[in-house]
Amino acid sequence: MSSNGKRAQGAAPGDEVGQKFHCDNCQANVTDSVRISCNECPEFDLCTTCFSRGIELGSHRNDHPYRVVTRHRFPIFTETWSADEELLLIDGLRQFGMGNWKDAADHVGTKTKEECEQHYNEVYVGSATWPLPDMDRQFDVKFARPHGDRKNGTAAPSKCKTLSSQPSNHEIIGYMPGRLEFETEYENEAEQVIKDMVITDDDSPEEVELKQIVLRIYNGKLDRRLQRKRFIFERGLLEYRKHQAIEKKRTKDERDLLARIKVFARMQTREDYDTLATGLLNEHALRQRIAQLQEWRRNGITSLDDGVQFEAERSQRPSRRASTLRDSAQLLDRLQKIVSARSTREPEPPKTLVRKPTAPNPLDIEHADGVEMLAASERDICTRLRIFPRPYLVVKETLLAEYARNGILKRRQARQLVKIDVNKTSKLYDFFVQSGWIKAPGRAAVHRAAAMLSTGATTARDFAVKQEP
């Protein structure tokens, strides 16, 4: 398979200039070795290993006629350069530009950049028949001899690979290290204004002055662009991975602090800015340590060992609190299920018997878990609504936390937050409003009055007396 496009019409396999060939099955590079080219399938080549295994790929069959293609190893201009290498050198210079001997040598694959430059200058530039080389030379050898001590005809591997000046060959996307430029520069459209500008003798003095002003504006943009690039290079901002590793070791507060002082970097030298950042980080650490010691002292801690134990227990406190809330919610749900199950098992009264509705029997919570945490009024509401102290505390904490977070809590929101009987939720909501823990929104007084009248807890006259200042 050719990597430089389709073969020219009428050209025989192996006559392509500067093309690279790979096995269509194993993708092995067969440019410098023997390959098998199919005469029926266009652009289909196999290495000798895949050909010997009878590989069939796509429309190709192993019974198709084929041709064995070898390299053009005979010399044409010098005894150390084969015809294939001459073609690859010319094609490489045409692709990468005259003087780009490194890429041209990589394209040839068997010569170094020094050998490519020397060969081109001697054979082509220094030819007596310039611009063409000497085409009448004859050689007694059948194959070109490798240059120097390379008996296998391959170029000595380079010790290190130099990055080409391309945006994708650097850890900073869009930066070209070989040219010290960015793919998108500061004020990238600055050149658009002057790219077609021409100063001629026919221009009037006003036009010349105007064009000079435009050029001065453009030079100012170039100066600002150079200042920003110099700042990036001097501060080492292109070492992205290094800075990222340092940032990962900092805490969130330290990263936020450094982000806020970045605006001072352009007004200071690198040493001054590093001193400022280090000092602020040390100050931040000292303030945090002082605040921690003060908190320990307020909690009666007088030794570092006790302080360490206090911090360990405090880190475990949220998980314990979440576990307690979860257990309380499960207990509340289980109690509601028991109450609903009992209500469904109770037989309905005879339809012919008319009974006066009576209030449910009050719940005895004198010995219930958590009753010591309730005030007298809270015990009374729990007794009347038949709610145990622990579930009541969960409901209380949920509603008050929502009110503290939003600054307002409506009756409908309370019903959505607490998944118990809506009537009990409404009565608890009214109780919290009466106790002053929650400030009801605009029309909450009307709803509270309706709820109090429906429960029979007071009369309209009593309610009116309570509303008087």
XYZ file of C-alpha atoms in Angstrom:
469
model
C 0.000 0.000 0.000
C 1.425 3.374 -0.990
C 1.333 6.168 1.608
C 1.700 9.044 -0.893
C -1.391 8.545 -3.011
C -2.262 6.435 -6.039
C 0.230 5.354 -8.666
C 0.474 7.409 -11.789
C -1.340 5.969 -14.756
C 0.919 3.635 -16.732
C 3.666 3.556 -14.095
C 5.010 0.205 -13.084
C 5.122 -0.781 -9.423
C 8.361 0.376 -7.883
C 8.723 3.386 -10.192
C 6.993 5.838 -7.813
C 9.070 8.786 -6.655
C 9.550 9.129 -2.906
C 6.652 6.896 -1.920
C 6.504 4.752 1.208
C 4.971 1.289 0.997
C 3.419 -0.803 3.778
C 1.990 -4.293 3.882
C -1.795 -4.061 3.655
C -2.155 -6.918 6.168
C 0.453 -6.410 8.925
C 1.270 -2.740 8.127
C 5.010 -3.514 8.027
C 7.185 -0.996 6.159
C 8.276 -2.685 2.911
C 9.700 0.393 1.203
C 13.300 -0.788 1.602
C 12.663 -4.513 1.107
C 11.037 -6.912 -1.342
C 7.259 -6.621 -1.637
C 4.578 -8.468 -3.579
C 2.268 -6.219 -5.595
C -1.076 -7.557 -6.859
C -1.749 -6.930 -10.568
C -5.533 -7.030 -10.175
C -6.112 -5.178 -6.874
C -5.039 -1.514 -7.143
C -2.713 -0.203 -4.431
C -2.387 -3.653 -2.801
C 1.020 -4.791 -1.502
C 2.069 -7.626 0.800
C 5.294 -8.440 2.570
C 6.931 -11.780 1.814
C 5.772 -13.242 5.152
C 2.085 -12.478 4.582
C 2.374 -13.565 0.930
C 3.819 -16.941 1.964
C 0.823 -17.467 4.285
C -1.637 -16.925 1.435
C -3.340 -13.908 3.005
C -6.711 -12.932 1.493
C -7.941 -9.461 2.399
C -11.072 -7.769 1.070
C -11.435 -8.445 -2.634
C -7.879 -9.777 -2.898
C -7.457 -13.530 -3.399
C -4.255 -15.535 -3.141
C -4.629 -16.802 -6.715
C -4.445 -13.305 -8.265
C -1.487 -12.632 -10.563
C 1.267 -10.711 -8.798
C 4.616 -9.054 -9.324
C 7.747 -9.123 -7.167
C 8.989 -5.573 -6.653
C 12.507 -4.890 -5.408
C 14.411 -1.689 -4.717
C 16.321 0.237 -7.361
C 19.701 -0.362 -5.756
C 21.867 0.478 -8.769
C 23.860 3.747 -8.649
C 23.240 6.553 -11.121
C 25.335 9.525 -9.903
C 27.670 8.144 -7.189
C 28.593 4.651 -6.056
C 27.254 5.213 -2.520
C 23.783 6.454 -3.535
C 21.207 4.191 -5.179
C 18.502 5.342 -7.569
C 15.831 4.963 -4.876
C 17.826 7.142 -2.475
C 18.288 9.821 -5.159
C 14.523 9.883 -5.763
C 13.753 10.025 -2.058
C 16.204 12.914 -1.539
C 14.668 15.019 -4.318
C 11.149 14.215 -3.136
C 12.061 15.054 0.481
C 13.502 18.440 -0.461
C 10.425 19.153 -2.543
C 8.115 18.322 0.388
C 10.015 19.869 3.308
C 11.814 22.718 1.615
C 15.335 23.336 0.404
C 17.814 23.294 3.276
C 15.645 21.184 5.602
C 18.233 18.403 5.631
C 16.980 16.807 8.862
C 13.509 16.012 7.508
C 14.935 15.139 4.108
C 17.320 12.614 5.733
C 14.417 11.134 7.682
C 12.537 10.823 4.410
C 15.458 8.998 2.741
C 15.838 6.755 5.770
C 19.364 5.499 5.017
C 21.420 8.707 5.109
C 22.253 11.347 7.674
C 21.490 15.036 7.202
C 25.229 15.775 6.686
C 25.455 13.142 3.952
C 22.313 14.480 2.255
C 23.623 18.039 2.260
C 27.068 17.034 1.020
C 25.683 14.783 -1.713
C 23.280 17.445 -2.999
C 25.950 20.138 -3.099
C 28.477 17.897 -4.879
C 26.181 16.130 -7.351
C 23.574 18.761 -8.140
C 24.835 22.238 -7.191
C 28.492 21.593 -8.128
C 27.670 19.755 -11.340
C 29.351 20.883 -14.551
C 25.995 20.550 -16.303
C 24.078 22.524 -13.641
C 21.120 22.617 -13.015
C 21.176 18.923 -14.042
C 23.629 16.394 -12.611
C 26.062 14.476 -14.810
C 23.793 11.947 -16.561
C 26.591 10.156 -18.503
C 28.431 8.565 -15.601
C 29.033 4.791 -15.748
C 29.763 2.439 -12.821
C 31.248 -1.075 -12.714
C 29.295 -2.066 -9.591
C 25.805 -3.536 -9.827
C 24.530 -2.184 -6.494
C 25.333 1.012 -4.640
C 27.711 0.524 -1.730
C 26.665 1.751 1.754
C 28.592 4.813 2.901
C 31.280 4.399 5.551
C 30.845 1.612 8.098
C 27.090 1.076 7.586
C 27.080 -2.299 5.853
C 23.304 -2.724 5.988
C 22.538 0.560 4.237
C 20.650 2.130 7.139
C 21.343 5.504 8.678
C 22.824 5.745 12.164
C 20.006 6.349 14.635
C 19.974 9.817 16.131
C 20.627 10.063 19.847
C 17.553 12.182 20.485
C 14.467 13.176 18.564
C 14.116 16.889 18.042
C 10.585 18.160 18.207
C 9.393 19.716 14.990
C 7.844 23.139 15.282
C 4.245 21.973 15.263
C 1.426 22.742 17.740
C 0.856 19.045 18.503
C 4.476 18.276 19.488
C 4.467 20.006 22.879
C 2.676 19.618 26.174
C 1.053 23.032 25.621
C -1.457 22.661 22.801
C -0.969 25.396 20.209
C 2.675 26.153 21.086
C 5.453 25.609 18.530
C 8.744 25.237 20.471
C 11.001 25.283 17.415
C 9.760 28.736 16.466
C 8.945 30.008 19.968
C 5.517 30.983 18.693
C 1.911 30.140 19.404
C -0.659 28.988 16.925
C -2.892 31.826 18.094
C -0.899 34.876 19.172
C -2.008 37.869 21.227
C -4.098 40.098 18.925
C -3.820 37.456 16.252
C -5.607 39.584 13.655
C -3.153 42.486 13.877
C -1.466 41.600 10.583
C -4.727 41.716 8.667
C -4.687 45.523 8.682
C -1.269 45.915 7.044
C -0.963 42.774 4.897
C -2.048 44.641 1.735
C -0.583 48.030 2.598
C 1.781 49.545 0.008
C 3.457 52.958 0.173
C 4.134 54.325 -3.293
C 5.416 57.581 -4.698
C 1.906 58.438 -5.884
C 0.575 58.616 -2.318
C -0.276 62.035 -1.001
C 1.392 63.258 2.220
C -1.857 62.675 4.115
C -2.026 59.068 2.901
C 1.607 58.449 3.824
C 1.048 59.917 7.286
C -2.068 57.789 7.753
C -0.203 54.623 6.764
C 2.640 55.502 9.124
C 0.120 55.871 11.965
C -1.297 52.443 11.134
C 2.225 50.994 11.181
C 2.934 52.583 14.563
C -0.269 51.052 15.922
C 0.811 47.688 14.542
C 4.258 48.036 16.130
C 2.588 48.769 19.457
C 0.602 45.542 19.161
C 3.806 43.647 18.391
C 5.448 45.137 21.488
C 2.547 44.026 23.671
C 2.678 40.577 22.095
C 6.406 40.288 22.825
C 5.889 41.440 26.405
C 3.358 38.683 27.029
C 5.525 36.028 25.403
C 8.541 37.181 27.406
C 6.475 36.953 30.585
C 5.427 33.384 29.720
C 8.984 32.284 28.953
C 10.579 33.978 31.988
C 8.027 32.601 34.466
C 8.259 29.057 33.068
C 4.527 28.886 32.385
C 5.097 26.444 29.513
C 6.077 23.720 32.010
C 2.446 22.712 32.389
C 2.953 19.271 33.901
C 5.354 20.616 36.517
C 2.945 23.333 37.632
C 0.030 20.890 37.608
C 1.904 18.499 39.906
C 2.643 21.363 42.321
C -0.996 22.523 42.280
C -2.249 19.042 43.163
C -0.205 19.118 46.387
C -1.824 22.366 47.563
C -5.102 22.621 49.471
C -8.160 24.295 48.021
C -7.663 27.394 50.210
C -4.061 27.741 49.044
C -5.080 27.424 45.371
C -7.771 30.081 45.856
C -5.268 32.404 47.547
C -2.732 32.046 44.728
C -5.446 32.591 42.126
C -6.395 35.909 43.764
C -2.835 37.278 43.774
C -2.000 36.356 40.171
C -2.954 39.890 39.115
C 0.223 41.166 40.837
C 2.543 38.905 38.818
C 2.892 41.352 35.902
C 3.838 44.195 38.260
C 6.636 42.276 39.991
C 9.712 40.351 39.061
C 9.673 36.608 39.358
C 11.677 36.658 42.606
C 9.443 39.318 44.182
C 6.274 37.491 43.207
C 7.578 34.180 44.563
C 8.490 35.914 47.820
C 5.024 37.459 48.048
C 3.270 34.135 47.327
C 5.415 32.247 49.843
C 4.805 34.861 52.533
C 1.036 34.847 52.006
C 0.939 31.053 52.100
C 2.905 31.026 55.352
C 0.598 33.671 56.817
C -2.442 31.630 55.773
C -1.017 28.513 57.420
C -0.247 30.421 60.638
C -3.742 31.919 60.785
C -5.296 28.489 60.360
C -3.073 27.040 63.092
C -3.851 29.900 65.496
C -7.593 29.519 64.866
C -7.325 25.793 65.530
C -5.445 26.314 68.813
C -7.986 28.917 69.919
C -10.826 26.515 69.219
C -9.062 23.812 71.228
C -8.667 26.191 74.154
C -12.387 27.141 74.042
C -13.230 23.432 74.232
C -10.973 22.939 77.268
C -8.115 21.218 75.424
C -4.711 22.005 76.877
C -2.394 19.455 75.202
C -1.531 18.638 71.613
C -2.392 14.962 72.063
C -5.896 15.852 73.219
C -6.193 18.209 70.274
C -5.302 15.479 67.808
C -7.883 13.188 69.387
C -10.470 15.987 69.240
C -9.887 16.524 65.519
C -10.164 12.783 64.854
C -13.472 12.552 66.699
C -14.814 15.664 64.981
C -14.053 14.208 61.570
C -16.179 11.178 62.513
C -19.039 13.294 63.878
C -20.835 13.942 60.533
C -21.011 10.244 59.775
C -22.436 9.515 63.231
C -25.003 12.286 62.872
C -26.053 11.012 59.457
C -26.429 7.531 60.904
C -28.612 8.876 63.752
C -30.844 10.803 61.361
C -31.184 7.768 59.144
C -32.153 5.560 62.097
C -34.686 8.145 63.296
C -36.245 8.364 59.845
C -36.497 4.585 59.655
C -38.110 4.499 63.122
C -40.618 7.157 62.095
C -41.497 5.261 58.944
C -41.890 2.008 60.874
C -44.169 3.663 63.433
C -46.331 5.132 60.698
C -46.683 1.712 59.123
C -47.712 0.204 62.471
C -50.313 2.928 63.002
C -51.715 2.494 59.500
C -51.831 -1.299 59.933
C -53.764 -0.975 63.181
C -56.210 1.440 61.647
C -56.967 -0.974 58.815
C -57.527 -3.902 61.215
C -60.038 -2.007 63.395
C -63.657 -2.891 62.411
C -65.821 -0.145 61.065
C -68.660 0.975 63.366
C -72.189 -0.053 62.349
C -73.735 2.350 59.966
C -76.923 2.522 61.967
C -75.064 3.587 65.087
C -74.300 7.286 65.220
C -71.402 8.097 67.451
C -70.065 11.462 68.422
C -66.502 11.841 67.113
C -64.012 11.821 69.915
C -60.411 12.938 69.964
C -57.818 10.155 69.843
C -56.426 9.007 73.140
C -53.285 10.949 74.090
C -49.994 9.099 73.754
C -48.073 8.350 76.929
C -44.491 9.518 76.337
C -43.322 9.899 79.911
C -40.840 7.046 79.570
C -40.189 7.333 75.815
C -36.658 7.728 74.433
C -35.636 11.388 74.115
C -38.470 12.872 76.194
C -35.947 14.691 78.397
C -34.929 16.763 75.362
C -38.443 18.276 74.965
C -39.939 21.333 76.575
C -43.342 21.177 78.276
C -45.144 22.598 75.247
C -43.394 20.124 72.968
C -44.392 17.217 75.178
C -47.978 18.415 75.021
C -48.034 18.595 71.204
C -46.384 15.169 70.920
C -48.989 13.716 73.309
C -51.920 15.200 71.410
C -50.602 14.300 67.950
C -49.396 10.854 69.101
C -45.792 11.348 67.953
C -42.824 9.891 69.817
C -40.043 12.296 70.873
C -37.345 10.967 68.535
C -39.422 11.259 65.311
C -40.601 14.684 66.494
C -37.001 15.850 66.885
C -36.215 14.675 63.346
C -39.199 16.623 61.971
C -38.225 19.690 64.017
C -34.620 19.637 62.827
C -35.667 19.185 59.169
C -38.132 22.099 59.146
C -35.941 24.502 61.108
C -32.910 23.715 58.921
C -34.927 24.416 55.778
C -36.190 27.685 57.278
C -32.663 28.741 58.288
C -31.344 27.986 54.794
C -34.048 29.822 52.794
C -35.300 32.393 55.339
C -38.891 31.352 54.613
C -40.947 28.199 54.950
C -44.458 27.703 53.651
C -46.923 25.119 54.820
C -46.811 23.363 51.453
C -43.010 23.083 51.665
C -43.274 21.608 55.160
C -45.653 18.942 53.889
C -43.262 18.068 51.086
C -40.261 17.804 53.391
C -41.912 15.647 56.074
C -43.436 12.441 54.766
C -46.005 11.866 57.540
C -49.693 12.628 57.914
C -50.333 16.042 56.335
C -52.664 17.047 59.190
C -49.967 16.349 61.748
C -47.472 18.268 59.646
C -49.794 21.280 59.479
C -50.320 21.232 63.236
C -46.589 20.989 63.867
C -46.059 23.878 61.445
C -48.595 25.996 63.372
C -46.918 25.046 66.652
C -43.520 26.171 65.381
C -45.023 29.469 64.197
C -46.704 30.055 67.588
C -43.430 29.266 69.350
C -41.646 31.906 67.262
C -39.230 29.463 65.654
C -40.668 30.075 62.178
C -42.006 33.316 60.807
C -45.026 32.548 58.652
C -45.316 34.268 55.248
C -48.032 36.843 54.399
C -51.299 34.913 54.744
C -50.027 32.408 57.263
C -52.153 33.961 60.058
C -55.377 33.172 58.200
C -54.350 29.558 57.640
C -53.305 29.258 61.288
C -56.667 30.520 62.439
C -58.469 28.040 60.242
C -56.323 25.202 61.549
C -56.961 26.209 65.202
C -60.694 26.385 64.666
C -60.783 23.017 62.910
C -59.039 21.307 65.846
C -61.335 22.910 68.421
C -58.370 23.950 70.470
C -59.726 27.511 70.801
C -62.658 29.685 69.747
C -62.838 32.471 67.283
C -63.171 34.919 70.150
C -60.047 33.578 71.800
C -58.191 33.815 68.502
C -59.299 37.413 68.045
C -58.098 38.239 71.550
C -54.721 36.681 70.789
C -54.354 38.750 67.638
C -54.843 42.031 69.564
C -51.610 43.874 70.329
